[in-house]
Structures are given as C-alpha cells and as structure tokens.
C-alpha cells in the first residue's frame, strides 16, 4: 500500500467508494472510532485507483462492485492517533449488483475483513449533516452527486 511515515507525519494515497442506493449512503466505522467514513483503502503500488476501489470493496464486503465514475479528488490534512496526516483521496461513485443482500441491510453490520473490524451502516443522505463523518466535505458535496458532471477537487484542513 502507498503510505509513508516520517516522524509524526503520515502520507496516504487512498481511494473510497460512494455507494448510494434508495437515497442512502454506505459508511463505516470501527469500535474505537467516533466518526464514520466511506469504505475504501490505500492504493497498492502499480495499481490504478479504479482497480483499488473494486479490490477494497471485495476485501471489505465480498461484493463485486461496479465503478461508475470519479466524483472528486480530496487533499485532506488531519490529525489522528497522534499523527499529522496528509491524504490524497480519489472518491468514486460505485454500484452494487441488484439484489445483493448488503443493499437491503438495516442497522449496523460487520464487514468480512480483519475479523469484522469494520462496522457498516446505511444512512439517509439527509442524515449526513448531523453525523460525525470524514472528510467533512461529504456533508455538503454528496447531496449534489446526481447533478455533478465534472470531477471536483478539494483541499481540506481539518
């Protein structure tokens, strides 16, 4: 995976999937975190970002996702676990196969990666503004996703 550390600084090259179904978005968290974010993970060397999101969704949920389109690129600067992060993220709109059981789930459910370390849940798009979700631009930008016809670029200092 493409991640580097130096002193108290960490760089990540991350890809995330935006799965929206019936006006609900899929997010995940862990038991130790107090925030939600999008499913995804770090890019491997010699792997394209569209390949990464397909692989990550397969690893986390055992779903053959379909990559729809790149919605935005985010340069994110934040602190987490005593480190200063600089993260470049590619955010793709993705689809799941019709009828897949994950689409119909309500409430929290565990993923399959790392013995269920990731906890998933579908939230209505209206709930986003009240959630502790990162990156915070999701609260404002995801409500515009249907009307977006070009790739957006954001720089966020959290």
Coordinates of C-alpha atoms in Angstrom, one line a residue, residues 7 17 21 25-26 37 46-47 61 71-72 77 81-82 86 95 103-104 115 121 130 144 146:
X7 CA 8.5 11.4 12.5
X17 CA -16.3 4.2 -2.8
X21 CA -28.9 3.2 -3.0
X25 CA -25.2 6.0 1.5
X26 CA -23.0 3.3 2.9
X37 CA -16.2 7.4 6.7
X46 CA 1.3 -0.4 -9.7
X47 CA -2.5 -0.5 -9.1
X61 CA -17.7 -6.8 1.9
X71 CA -16.7 12.2 -8.4
X72 CA -13.9 14.1 -6.7
X77 CA -4.9 17.3 6.2
X81 CA -3.8 8.9 16.7
X82 CA -1.0 11.4 17.5
X86 CA -1.7 14.2 4.5
X95 CA -22.8 0.4 -7.7
X103 CA -28.1 -3.3 -0.3
X104 CA -31.1 -4.4 1.8
X115 CA -12.4 -10.4 11.5
X121 CA -24.3 1.1 8.1
X130 CA -25.8 15.5 11.6
X144 CA -25.0 17.3 -5.2
X146 CA -26.6 13.5 -9.2

